[in-house]
XYZ file of C-alpha atoms in Angstrom:
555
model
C 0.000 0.000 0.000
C 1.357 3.751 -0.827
C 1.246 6.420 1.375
C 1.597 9.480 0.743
C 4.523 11.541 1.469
C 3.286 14.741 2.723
C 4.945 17.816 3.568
C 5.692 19.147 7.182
C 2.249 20.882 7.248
C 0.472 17.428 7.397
C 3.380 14.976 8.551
C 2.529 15.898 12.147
C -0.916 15.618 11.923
C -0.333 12.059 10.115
C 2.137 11.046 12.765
C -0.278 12.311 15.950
C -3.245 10.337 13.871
C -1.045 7.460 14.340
C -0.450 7.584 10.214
C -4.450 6.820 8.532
C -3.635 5.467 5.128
C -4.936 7.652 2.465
C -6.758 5.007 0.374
C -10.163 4.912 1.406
C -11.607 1.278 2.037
C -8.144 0.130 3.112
C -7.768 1.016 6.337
C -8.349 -0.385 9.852
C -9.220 2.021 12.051
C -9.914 0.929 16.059
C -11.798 2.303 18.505
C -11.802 1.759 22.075
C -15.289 2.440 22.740
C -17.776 -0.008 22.502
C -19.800 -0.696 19.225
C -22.619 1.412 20.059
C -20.933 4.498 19.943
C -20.795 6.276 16.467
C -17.083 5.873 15.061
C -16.864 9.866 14.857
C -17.338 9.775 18.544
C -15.303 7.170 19.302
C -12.852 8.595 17.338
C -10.297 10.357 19.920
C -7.471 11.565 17.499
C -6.568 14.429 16.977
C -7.190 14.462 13.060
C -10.733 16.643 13.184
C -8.686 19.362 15.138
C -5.587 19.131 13.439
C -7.104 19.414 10.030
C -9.149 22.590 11.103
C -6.391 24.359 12.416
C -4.666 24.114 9.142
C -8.219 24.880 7.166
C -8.058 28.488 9.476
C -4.054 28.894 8.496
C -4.272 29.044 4.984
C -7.764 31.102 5.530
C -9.429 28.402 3.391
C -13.633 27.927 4.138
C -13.729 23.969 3.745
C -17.226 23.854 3.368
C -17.683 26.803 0.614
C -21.242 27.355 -1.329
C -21.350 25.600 -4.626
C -20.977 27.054 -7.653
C -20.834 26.320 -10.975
C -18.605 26.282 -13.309
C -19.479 28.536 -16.236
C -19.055 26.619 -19.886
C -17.375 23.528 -18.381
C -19.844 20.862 -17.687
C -20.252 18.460 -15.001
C -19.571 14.626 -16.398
C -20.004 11.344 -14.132
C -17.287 8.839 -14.051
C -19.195 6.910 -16.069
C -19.764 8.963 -18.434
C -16.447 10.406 -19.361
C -15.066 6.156 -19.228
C -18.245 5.418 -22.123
C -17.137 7.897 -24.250
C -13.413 8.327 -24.502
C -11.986 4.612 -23.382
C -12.134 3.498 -26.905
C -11.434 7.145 -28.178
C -7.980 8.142 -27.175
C -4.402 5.738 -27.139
C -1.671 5.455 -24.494
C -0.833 9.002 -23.976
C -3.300 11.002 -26.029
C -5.139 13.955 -24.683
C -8.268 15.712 -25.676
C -7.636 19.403 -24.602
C -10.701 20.800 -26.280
C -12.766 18.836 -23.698
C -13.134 20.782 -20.865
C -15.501 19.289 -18.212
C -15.547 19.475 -14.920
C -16.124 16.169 -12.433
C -16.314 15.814 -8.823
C -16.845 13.590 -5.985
C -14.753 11.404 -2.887
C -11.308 11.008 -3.076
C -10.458 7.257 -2.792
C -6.805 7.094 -2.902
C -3.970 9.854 -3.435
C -0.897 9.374 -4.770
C 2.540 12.046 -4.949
C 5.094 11.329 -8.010
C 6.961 14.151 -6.883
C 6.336 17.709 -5.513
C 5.097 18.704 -8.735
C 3.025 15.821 -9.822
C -0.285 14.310 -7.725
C -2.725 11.236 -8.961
C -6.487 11.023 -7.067
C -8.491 8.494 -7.663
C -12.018 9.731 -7.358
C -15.154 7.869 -6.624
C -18.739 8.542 -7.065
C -22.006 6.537 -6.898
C -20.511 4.581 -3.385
C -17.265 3.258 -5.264
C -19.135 1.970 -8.344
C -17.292 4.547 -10.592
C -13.903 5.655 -10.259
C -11.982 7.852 -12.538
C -8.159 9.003 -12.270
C -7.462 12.406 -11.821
C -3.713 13.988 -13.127
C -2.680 17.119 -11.180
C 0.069 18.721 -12.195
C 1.989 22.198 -10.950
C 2.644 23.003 -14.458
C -1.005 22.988 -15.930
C -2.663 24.124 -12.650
C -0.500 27.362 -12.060
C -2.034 28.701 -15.208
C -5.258 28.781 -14.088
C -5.613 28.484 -10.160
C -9.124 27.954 -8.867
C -7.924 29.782 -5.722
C -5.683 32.079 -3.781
C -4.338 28.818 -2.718
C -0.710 27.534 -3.629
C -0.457 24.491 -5.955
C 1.638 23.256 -3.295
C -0.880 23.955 0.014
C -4.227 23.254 -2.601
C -2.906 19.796 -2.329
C -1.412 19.346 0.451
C -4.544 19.387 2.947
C -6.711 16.981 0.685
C -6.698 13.750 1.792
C -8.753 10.166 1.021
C -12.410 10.776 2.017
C -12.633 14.639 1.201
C -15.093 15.560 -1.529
C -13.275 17.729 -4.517
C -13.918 19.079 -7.546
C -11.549 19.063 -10.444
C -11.843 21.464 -13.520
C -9.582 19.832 -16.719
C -9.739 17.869 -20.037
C -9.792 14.037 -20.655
C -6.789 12.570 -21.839
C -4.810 9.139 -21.207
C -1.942 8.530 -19.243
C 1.332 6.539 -20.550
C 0.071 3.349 -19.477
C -3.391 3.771 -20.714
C -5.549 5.019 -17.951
C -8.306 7.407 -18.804
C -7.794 10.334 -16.783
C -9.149 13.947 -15.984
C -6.096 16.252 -16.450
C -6.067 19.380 -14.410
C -5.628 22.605 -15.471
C -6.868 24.179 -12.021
C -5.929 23.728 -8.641
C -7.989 21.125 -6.948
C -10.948 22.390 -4.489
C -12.142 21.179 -1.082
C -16.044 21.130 -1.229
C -15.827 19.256 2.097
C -13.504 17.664 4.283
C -13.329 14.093 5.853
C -12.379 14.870 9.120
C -12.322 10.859 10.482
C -10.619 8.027 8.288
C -13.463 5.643 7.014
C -12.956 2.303 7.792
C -11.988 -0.624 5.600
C -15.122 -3.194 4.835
C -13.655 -5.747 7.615
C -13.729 -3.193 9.761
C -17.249 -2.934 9.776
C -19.213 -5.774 9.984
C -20.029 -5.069 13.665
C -23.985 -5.111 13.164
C -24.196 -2.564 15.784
C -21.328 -0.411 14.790
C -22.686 -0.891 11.148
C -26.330 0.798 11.700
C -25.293 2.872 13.962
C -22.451 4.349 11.405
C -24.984 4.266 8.233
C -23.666 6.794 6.388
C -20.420 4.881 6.400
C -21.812 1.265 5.763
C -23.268 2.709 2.403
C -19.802 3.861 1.515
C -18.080 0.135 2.350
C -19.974 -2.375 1.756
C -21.685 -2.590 -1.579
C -24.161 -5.057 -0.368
C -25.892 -2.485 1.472
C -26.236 -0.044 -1.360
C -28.040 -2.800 -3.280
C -30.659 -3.421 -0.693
C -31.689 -0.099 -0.624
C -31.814 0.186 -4.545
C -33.510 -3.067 -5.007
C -35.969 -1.731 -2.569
C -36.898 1.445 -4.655
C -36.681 -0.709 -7.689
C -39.810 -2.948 -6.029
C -41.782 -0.123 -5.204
C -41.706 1.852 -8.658
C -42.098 -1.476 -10.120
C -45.461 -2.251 -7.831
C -46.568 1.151 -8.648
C -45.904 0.695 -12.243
C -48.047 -2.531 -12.091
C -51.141 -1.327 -9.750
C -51.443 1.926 -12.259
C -51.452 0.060 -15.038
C -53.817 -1.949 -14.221
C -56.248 0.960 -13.382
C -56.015 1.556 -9.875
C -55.554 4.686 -7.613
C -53.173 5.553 -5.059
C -54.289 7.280 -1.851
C -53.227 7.912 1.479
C -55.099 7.008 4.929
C -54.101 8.141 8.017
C -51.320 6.921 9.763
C -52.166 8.754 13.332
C -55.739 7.865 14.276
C -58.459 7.188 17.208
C -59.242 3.959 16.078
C -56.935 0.959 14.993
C -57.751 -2.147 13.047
C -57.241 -3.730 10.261
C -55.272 -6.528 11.698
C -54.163 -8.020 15.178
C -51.395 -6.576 16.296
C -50.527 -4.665 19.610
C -50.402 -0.766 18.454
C -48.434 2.650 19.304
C -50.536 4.730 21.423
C -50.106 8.229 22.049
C -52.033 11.291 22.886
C -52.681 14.953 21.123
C -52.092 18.080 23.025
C -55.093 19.125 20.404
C -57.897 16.969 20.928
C -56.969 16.991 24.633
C -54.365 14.918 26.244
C -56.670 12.353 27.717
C -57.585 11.155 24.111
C -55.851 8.211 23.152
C -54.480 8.571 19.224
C -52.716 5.362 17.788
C -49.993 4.777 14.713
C -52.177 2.366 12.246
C -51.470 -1.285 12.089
C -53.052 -1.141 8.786
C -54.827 0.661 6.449
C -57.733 -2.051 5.411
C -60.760 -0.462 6.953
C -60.164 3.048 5.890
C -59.347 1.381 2.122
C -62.483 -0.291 2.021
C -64.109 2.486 2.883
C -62.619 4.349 -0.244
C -64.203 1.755 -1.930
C -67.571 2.011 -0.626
C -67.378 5.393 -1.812
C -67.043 4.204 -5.282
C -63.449 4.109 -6.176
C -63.164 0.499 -7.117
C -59.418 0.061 -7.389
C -57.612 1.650 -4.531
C -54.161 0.818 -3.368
C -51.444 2.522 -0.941
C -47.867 1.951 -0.166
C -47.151 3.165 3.328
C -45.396 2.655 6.578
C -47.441 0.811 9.167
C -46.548 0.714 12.871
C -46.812 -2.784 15.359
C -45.702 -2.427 19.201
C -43.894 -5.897 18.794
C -40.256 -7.592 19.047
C -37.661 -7.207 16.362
C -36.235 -10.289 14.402
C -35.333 -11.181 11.203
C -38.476 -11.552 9.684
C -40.359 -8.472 11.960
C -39.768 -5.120 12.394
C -42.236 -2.637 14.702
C -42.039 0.173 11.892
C -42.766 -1.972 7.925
C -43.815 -1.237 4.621
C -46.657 -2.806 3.082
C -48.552 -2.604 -0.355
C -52.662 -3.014 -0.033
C -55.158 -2.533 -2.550
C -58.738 -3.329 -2.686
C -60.402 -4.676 -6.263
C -64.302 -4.316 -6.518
C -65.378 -7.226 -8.087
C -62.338 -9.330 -7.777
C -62.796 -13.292 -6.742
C -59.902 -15.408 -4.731
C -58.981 -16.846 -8.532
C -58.740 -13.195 -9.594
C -56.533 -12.604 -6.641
C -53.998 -15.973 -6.634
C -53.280 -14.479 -10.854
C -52.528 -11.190 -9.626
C -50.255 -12.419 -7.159
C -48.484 -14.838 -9.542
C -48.398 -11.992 -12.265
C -46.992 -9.526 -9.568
C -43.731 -11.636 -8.460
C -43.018 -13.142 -11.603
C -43.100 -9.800 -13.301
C -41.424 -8.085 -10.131
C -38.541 -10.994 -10.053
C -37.535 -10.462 -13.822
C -37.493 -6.889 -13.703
C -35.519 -6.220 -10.488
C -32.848 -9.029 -10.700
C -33.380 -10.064 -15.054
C -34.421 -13.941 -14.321
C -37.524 -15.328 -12.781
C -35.487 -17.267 -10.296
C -33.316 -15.798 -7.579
C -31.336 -17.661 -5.345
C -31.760 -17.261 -1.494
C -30.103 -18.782 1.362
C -32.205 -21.204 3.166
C -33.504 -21.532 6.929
C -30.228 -23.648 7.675
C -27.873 -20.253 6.809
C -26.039 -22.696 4.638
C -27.619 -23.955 1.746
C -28.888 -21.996 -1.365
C -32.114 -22.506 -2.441
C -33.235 -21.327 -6.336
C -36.558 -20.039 -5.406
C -38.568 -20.236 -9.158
C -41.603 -18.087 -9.830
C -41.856 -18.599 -13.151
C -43.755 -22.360 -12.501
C -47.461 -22.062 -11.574
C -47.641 -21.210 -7.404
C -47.875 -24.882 -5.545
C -51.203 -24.749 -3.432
C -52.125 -26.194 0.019
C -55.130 -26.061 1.283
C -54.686 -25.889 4.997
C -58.022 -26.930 7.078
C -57.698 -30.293 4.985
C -54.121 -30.511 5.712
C -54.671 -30.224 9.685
C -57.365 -32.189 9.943
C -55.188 -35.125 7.777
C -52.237 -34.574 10.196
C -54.374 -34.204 13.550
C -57.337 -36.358 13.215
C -58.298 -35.416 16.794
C -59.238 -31.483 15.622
C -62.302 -30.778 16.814
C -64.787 -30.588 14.352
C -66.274 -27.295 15.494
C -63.607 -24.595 15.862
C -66.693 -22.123 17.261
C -66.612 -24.465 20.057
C -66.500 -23.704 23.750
C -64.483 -27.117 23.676
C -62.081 -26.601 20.840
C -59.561 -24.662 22.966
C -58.608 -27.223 25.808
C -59.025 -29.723 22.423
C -56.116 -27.237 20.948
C -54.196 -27.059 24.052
C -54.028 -30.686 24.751
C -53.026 -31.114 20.916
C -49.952 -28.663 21.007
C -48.761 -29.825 24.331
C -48.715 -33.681 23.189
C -46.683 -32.265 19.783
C -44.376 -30.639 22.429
C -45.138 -26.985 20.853
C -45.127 -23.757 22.699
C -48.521 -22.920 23.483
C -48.286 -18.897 22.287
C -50.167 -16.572 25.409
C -52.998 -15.389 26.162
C -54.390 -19.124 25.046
C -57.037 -18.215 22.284
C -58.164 -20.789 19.086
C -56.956 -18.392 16.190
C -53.579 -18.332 18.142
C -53.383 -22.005 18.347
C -54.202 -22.575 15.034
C -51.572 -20.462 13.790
C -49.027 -21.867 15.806
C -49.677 -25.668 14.441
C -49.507 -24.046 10.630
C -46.657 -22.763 11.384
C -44.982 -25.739 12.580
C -47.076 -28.447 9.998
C -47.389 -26.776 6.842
C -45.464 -23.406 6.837
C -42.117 -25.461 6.155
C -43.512 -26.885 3.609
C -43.595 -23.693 1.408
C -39.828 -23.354 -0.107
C -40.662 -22.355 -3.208
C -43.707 -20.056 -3.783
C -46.767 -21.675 -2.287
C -50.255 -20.398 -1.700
C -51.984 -21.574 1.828
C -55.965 -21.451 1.270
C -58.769 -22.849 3.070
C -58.314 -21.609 6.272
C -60.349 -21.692 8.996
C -63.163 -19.197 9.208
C -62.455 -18.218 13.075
C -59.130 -17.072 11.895
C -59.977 -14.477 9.444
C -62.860 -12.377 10.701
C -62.782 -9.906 8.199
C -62.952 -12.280 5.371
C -65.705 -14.034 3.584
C -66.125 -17.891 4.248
C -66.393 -20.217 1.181
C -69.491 -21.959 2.235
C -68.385 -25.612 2.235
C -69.264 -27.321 5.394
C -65.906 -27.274 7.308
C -66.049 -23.486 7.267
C -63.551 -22.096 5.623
C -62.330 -18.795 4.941
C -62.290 -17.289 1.191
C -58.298 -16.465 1.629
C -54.900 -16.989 0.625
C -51.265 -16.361 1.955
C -48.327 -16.791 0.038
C -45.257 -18.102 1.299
C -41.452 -17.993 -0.013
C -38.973 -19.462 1.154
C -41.200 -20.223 4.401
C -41.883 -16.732 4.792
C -45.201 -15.404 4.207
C -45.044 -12.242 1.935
C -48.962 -11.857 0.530
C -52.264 -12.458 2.667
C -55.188 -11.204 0.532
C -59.672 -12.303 1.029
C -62.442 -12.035 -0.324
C -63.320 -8.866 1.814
C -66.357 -9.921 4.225
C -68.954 -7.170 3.185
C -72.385 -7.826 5.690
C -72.285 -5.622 7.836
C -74.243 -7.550 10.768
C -71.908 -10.336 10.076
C -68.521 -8.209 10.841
C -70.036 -6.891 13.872
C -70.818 -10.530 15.076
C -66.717 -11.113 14.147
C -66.074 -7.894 15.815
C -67.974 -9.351 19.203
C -66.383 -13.160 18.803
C -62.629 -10.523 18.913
C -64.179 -8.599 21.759
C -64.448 -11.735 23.981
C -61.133 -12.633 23.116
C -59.643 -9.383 23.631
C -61.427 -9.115 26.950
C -61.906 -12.279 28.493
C -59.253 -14.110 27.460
C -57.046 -11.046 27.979
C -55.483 -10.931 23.999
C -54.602 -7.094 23.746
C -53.575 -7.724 20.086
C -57.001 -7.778 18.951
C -58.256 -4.697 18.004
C -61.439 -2.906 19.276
C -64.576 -3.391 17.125
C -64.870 -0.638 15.034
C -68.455 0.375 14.964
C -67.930 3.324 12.649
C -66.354 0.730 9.698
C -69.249 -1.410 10.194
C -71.931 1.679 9.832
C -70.078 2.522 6.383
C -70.342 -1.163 5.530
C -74.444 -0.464 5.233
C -74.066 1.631 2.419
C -72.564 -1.367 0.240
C -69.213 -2.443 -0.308
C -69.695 -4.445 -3.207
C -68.019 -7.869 -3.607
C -64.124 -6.868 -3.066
C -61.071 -8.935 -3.292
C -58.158 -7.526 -0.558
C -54.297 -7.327 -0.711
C -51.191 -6.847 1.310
C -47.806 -7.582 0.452
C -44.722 -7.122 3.190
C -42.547 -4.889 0.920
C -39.773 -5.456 3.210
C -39.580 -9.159 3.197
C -39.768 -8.991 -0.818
C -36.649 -6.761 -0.732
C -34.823 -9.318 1.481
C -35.812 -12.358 -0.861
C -34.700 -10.426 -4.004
C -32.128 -8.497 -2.417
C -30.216 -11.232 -0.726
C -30.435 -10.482 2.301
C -31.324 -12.337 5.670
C -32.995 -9.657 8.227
C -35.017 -7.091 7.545
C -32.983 -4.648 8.880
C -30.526 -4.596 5.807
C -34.097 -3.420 3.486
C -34.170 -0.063 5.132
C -32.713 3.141 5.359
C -32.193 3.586 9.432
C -33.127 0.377 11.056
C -34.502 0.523 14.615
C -32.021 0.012 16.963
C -32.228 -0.799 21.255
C -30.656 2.008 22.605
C -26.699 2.552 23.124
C -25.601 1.744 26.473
């Protein structure tokens, strides 16, 4: 590795830094402090104070206001490699092109007191193009009141520059941006970023975002893949004639799902009303659609007061929309037609590879086949023959209970049949579903806001899908009798209040008023956007899908 050999102004700040390489991404740095801390504040060398010092020397403002260049314009990395690699030979130069480019110095490198090579990087590291500064050309036209000498002297790797020259190719072929100005700060790095194995700390890794984004390529792709699934679901829902709307996220009322919710309170409406972050958006959709929009979907953030794993996260993304006149068949097609299309145009194949539950084995997950399907009230009662018949039953939970405990399950608490039920799924069927797999035929008691097929075992009219034993879509036939969903909404009631389940939600008497207007026959949607991201993004947790993950506080 070359360092650079800097002059006396920098040598001591170097040698009190204990000597930071100057190549970005190739340097160690450690930290005494534990992995909670950010690494700017566990950074206790002097280079932050050293390098300002010098900045108020030379009277330089490192952080200046950007302007532009007049007649010179601004060219990516990219774009100056795609048009003169193939252009120019060993040693030609193209003086009449006189562009300006800009961005994160990656390496330097001194040939001599005269002579300085950057390499700089833009888009996170993905393009890199050389940069020739020479005292010669620069002195001709300097960008400052700045020496040639001192202009270069206080850059180092990580500061963000812009260089104003012409494209030409060194003696050993490299395509290069020549200098004919002095090189300018637009802002300093004032701590040394550290190399990729020096963060993989998960901790020290979402803690220091900003600098994970710059290391480790991985995480860049996440987040791209992720806006790359939601222009791509937006693309598809519009398409296909639907609206986009927004319901309210902040709210007196909460349902939509079971989940335990966010409460707060508004200094407006009086501090002793209780306001709550949605759980979901379904009853204020449906609503929309009562009121005659008959394709309505929304991409939004909703909020569950729950525990953080890989595969949950208390702030998510999901997709919903709400079809008049769609059936379950109508729904399954979508579905299929969604991931198949979404696969191809995120990663270019139908099939993506993922690592399986065992963290060792990888898995081609295939969406181009038709979706496997399981229906799972006849699966149970094939596996358990002892199910009680009648799920309504006063005796089907001790029935449940005795069932799980002779399987040696974990009975999930408070003790209530929908809870039970999901708990065997999960642990008969659920690992069943590798590649893409639709679970339908449920049992009625478990979906009480969806309509039940009729048949005699009482099913609901519902699917979930399920990749790679994950469940990313759970869509009904929306349950549209209104005296019917308030009888659901009493059946949650006594299970919210007598058998203590505060995930339930409230019955909401105001949904089921709107629900005597007519909702006409409506097929419902959600997709986890996050847990699509993972799957096509590679990636295990859920954390690595967002932005700024939630994190427990540092100690």
């Amino acid at each position: 590795m070359l360092l650079v050999r800097h002059r006396p102004l920098l040598q001591a700040l170097l040698l009190a830094a204990n000597k930071p390489a100057v190549t970005l991404g190739l340097t160690s740095v450690r930290h005494s402090s534990s992995s909670t801390a950010t690494i700017a504040s566990a950074d206790k060398r002097p280079i932050k104070s050293l390098r300002e010092s010098i900045f108020a020397s030379l009277k330089l403002q490192p952080y200046p206001r950007y302007k532009p260049i007049a007649d010179r314009p601004v060219l990516s990395a990219q774009q100056i490699h795609e048009r003169w690699d193939d252009l120019l030979g060993k040693g030609e130069k193209d003086e009449s092109s006189l562009i300006v480019v800009q961005g994160r110095i990656r390496s330097k490198r001194e040939a001599s007191k005269k002579l300085v090579f950057y390499d700089i990087e833009q888009e996170g590291g993905r393009h890199i193009i050389q940069a020739v500064v020479s005292q010669k050309r620069c002195s001709e036209q300097p960008a400052s009141d700045i020496s040639f000498t001192d202009s270069n002297r206080i850059l180092l790797a990580g500061d963000l520059v812009r260089i104003t020259g012409f494209i030409g190719k060194t003696g050993l072929g490299e395509t290069s941006v020549f200098a004919s100005r002095n090189p300018e700060l637009l802002a300093p790095c004032l701590h040394t970023i550290p190399t990729r194995s020096g963060l993989l700390d998960t901790q020290k890794r979402f803690r220091n975002r900003h600098l994970d984004l710059l290391v480790n390529p991985h995480a860049r792709n996440a987040l791209e893949t992720r806006a790359h699934v939601l222009r791509y679901l937006r693309k598809f829902l519009d398409l296909q004639g639907f609206t986009e709307v927004e319901t309210p996220v902040l709210s007196a009322s909460v349902g939509g799902a079971a989940a335990r919710p966010f409460a707060t309170s508004s200094v407006a409406l009086g501090l002793e009303t209780p306001l709550f972050l949605r759980i979901a958006p379904e009853l204020y959709l449906k609503q929309l659609v009562v009121g005659g929009i008959d394709r309505v979907y929304e991409l939004g953030k909703q909020f569950r007061n729950e525990g953080i794993d890989a595969d949950h996260n208390p702030e998510f993304t999901t997709c919903e929309f709400y079809q008049a006149y769609a059936t379950l068949d109508d729904l399954i097609k979508t579905t299929e037609d969604i991931l198949r299309g979404m696969c191809y145009e995120v990663t270019g194949s139908t099939t993506v590879k993922v690592i399986a539950d065992d963290g060792k084995s990888i898995v081609d997950i295939d969406f181009d086949a038709p979706f496997r399907r399981i229906h799972v009230t006849d699966t149970l009662y094939e596996q358990i023959p002892e199910l009680p018949l009648d799920l309504d039953s006063a005796e089907a939970l001790p029935a449940l209970l005795d069932i799980i405990s002779k399987r040696g399950i974990a009975a999930p608490r408070p003790h209530t049949v929908p809870r039970l039920l999901d708990r065997l799924i999960s642990h008969i069927i659920e690992p069943q579903c590798q590649q893409p797999t639709f679970l339908i035929g449920h049992p009625a008691i478990m979906s009480p806001l969806s309509k039940e097929t009729g048949d005699l075992r009482r099913t609901a009219a519902r699917l979930e899908l399920f990749v790679n034993c994950k469940e990313l879509v759970n869509a009904y036939e929306e349950l549209n009798d209104p005296n019917e969903q308030r009888r659901k909404f009493a059946a949650q009631a006594r299970e919210r209040n007598d058998q203590g389940d505060d995930e339930v939600p409230a019955p909401d008497a105001a949904f089921c008023d709107a629900l005597e207007f007519g909702l006409p026959p409506t097929g419902g949607w959600g997709m986890g956007v996050d847990r699509v991201v993972a799957l096509l993004a590679g990636m295990r947790h859920l954390r690595e899908t967002v932005s700024f993950a939630l994190l427990k506080p540092s100690k």
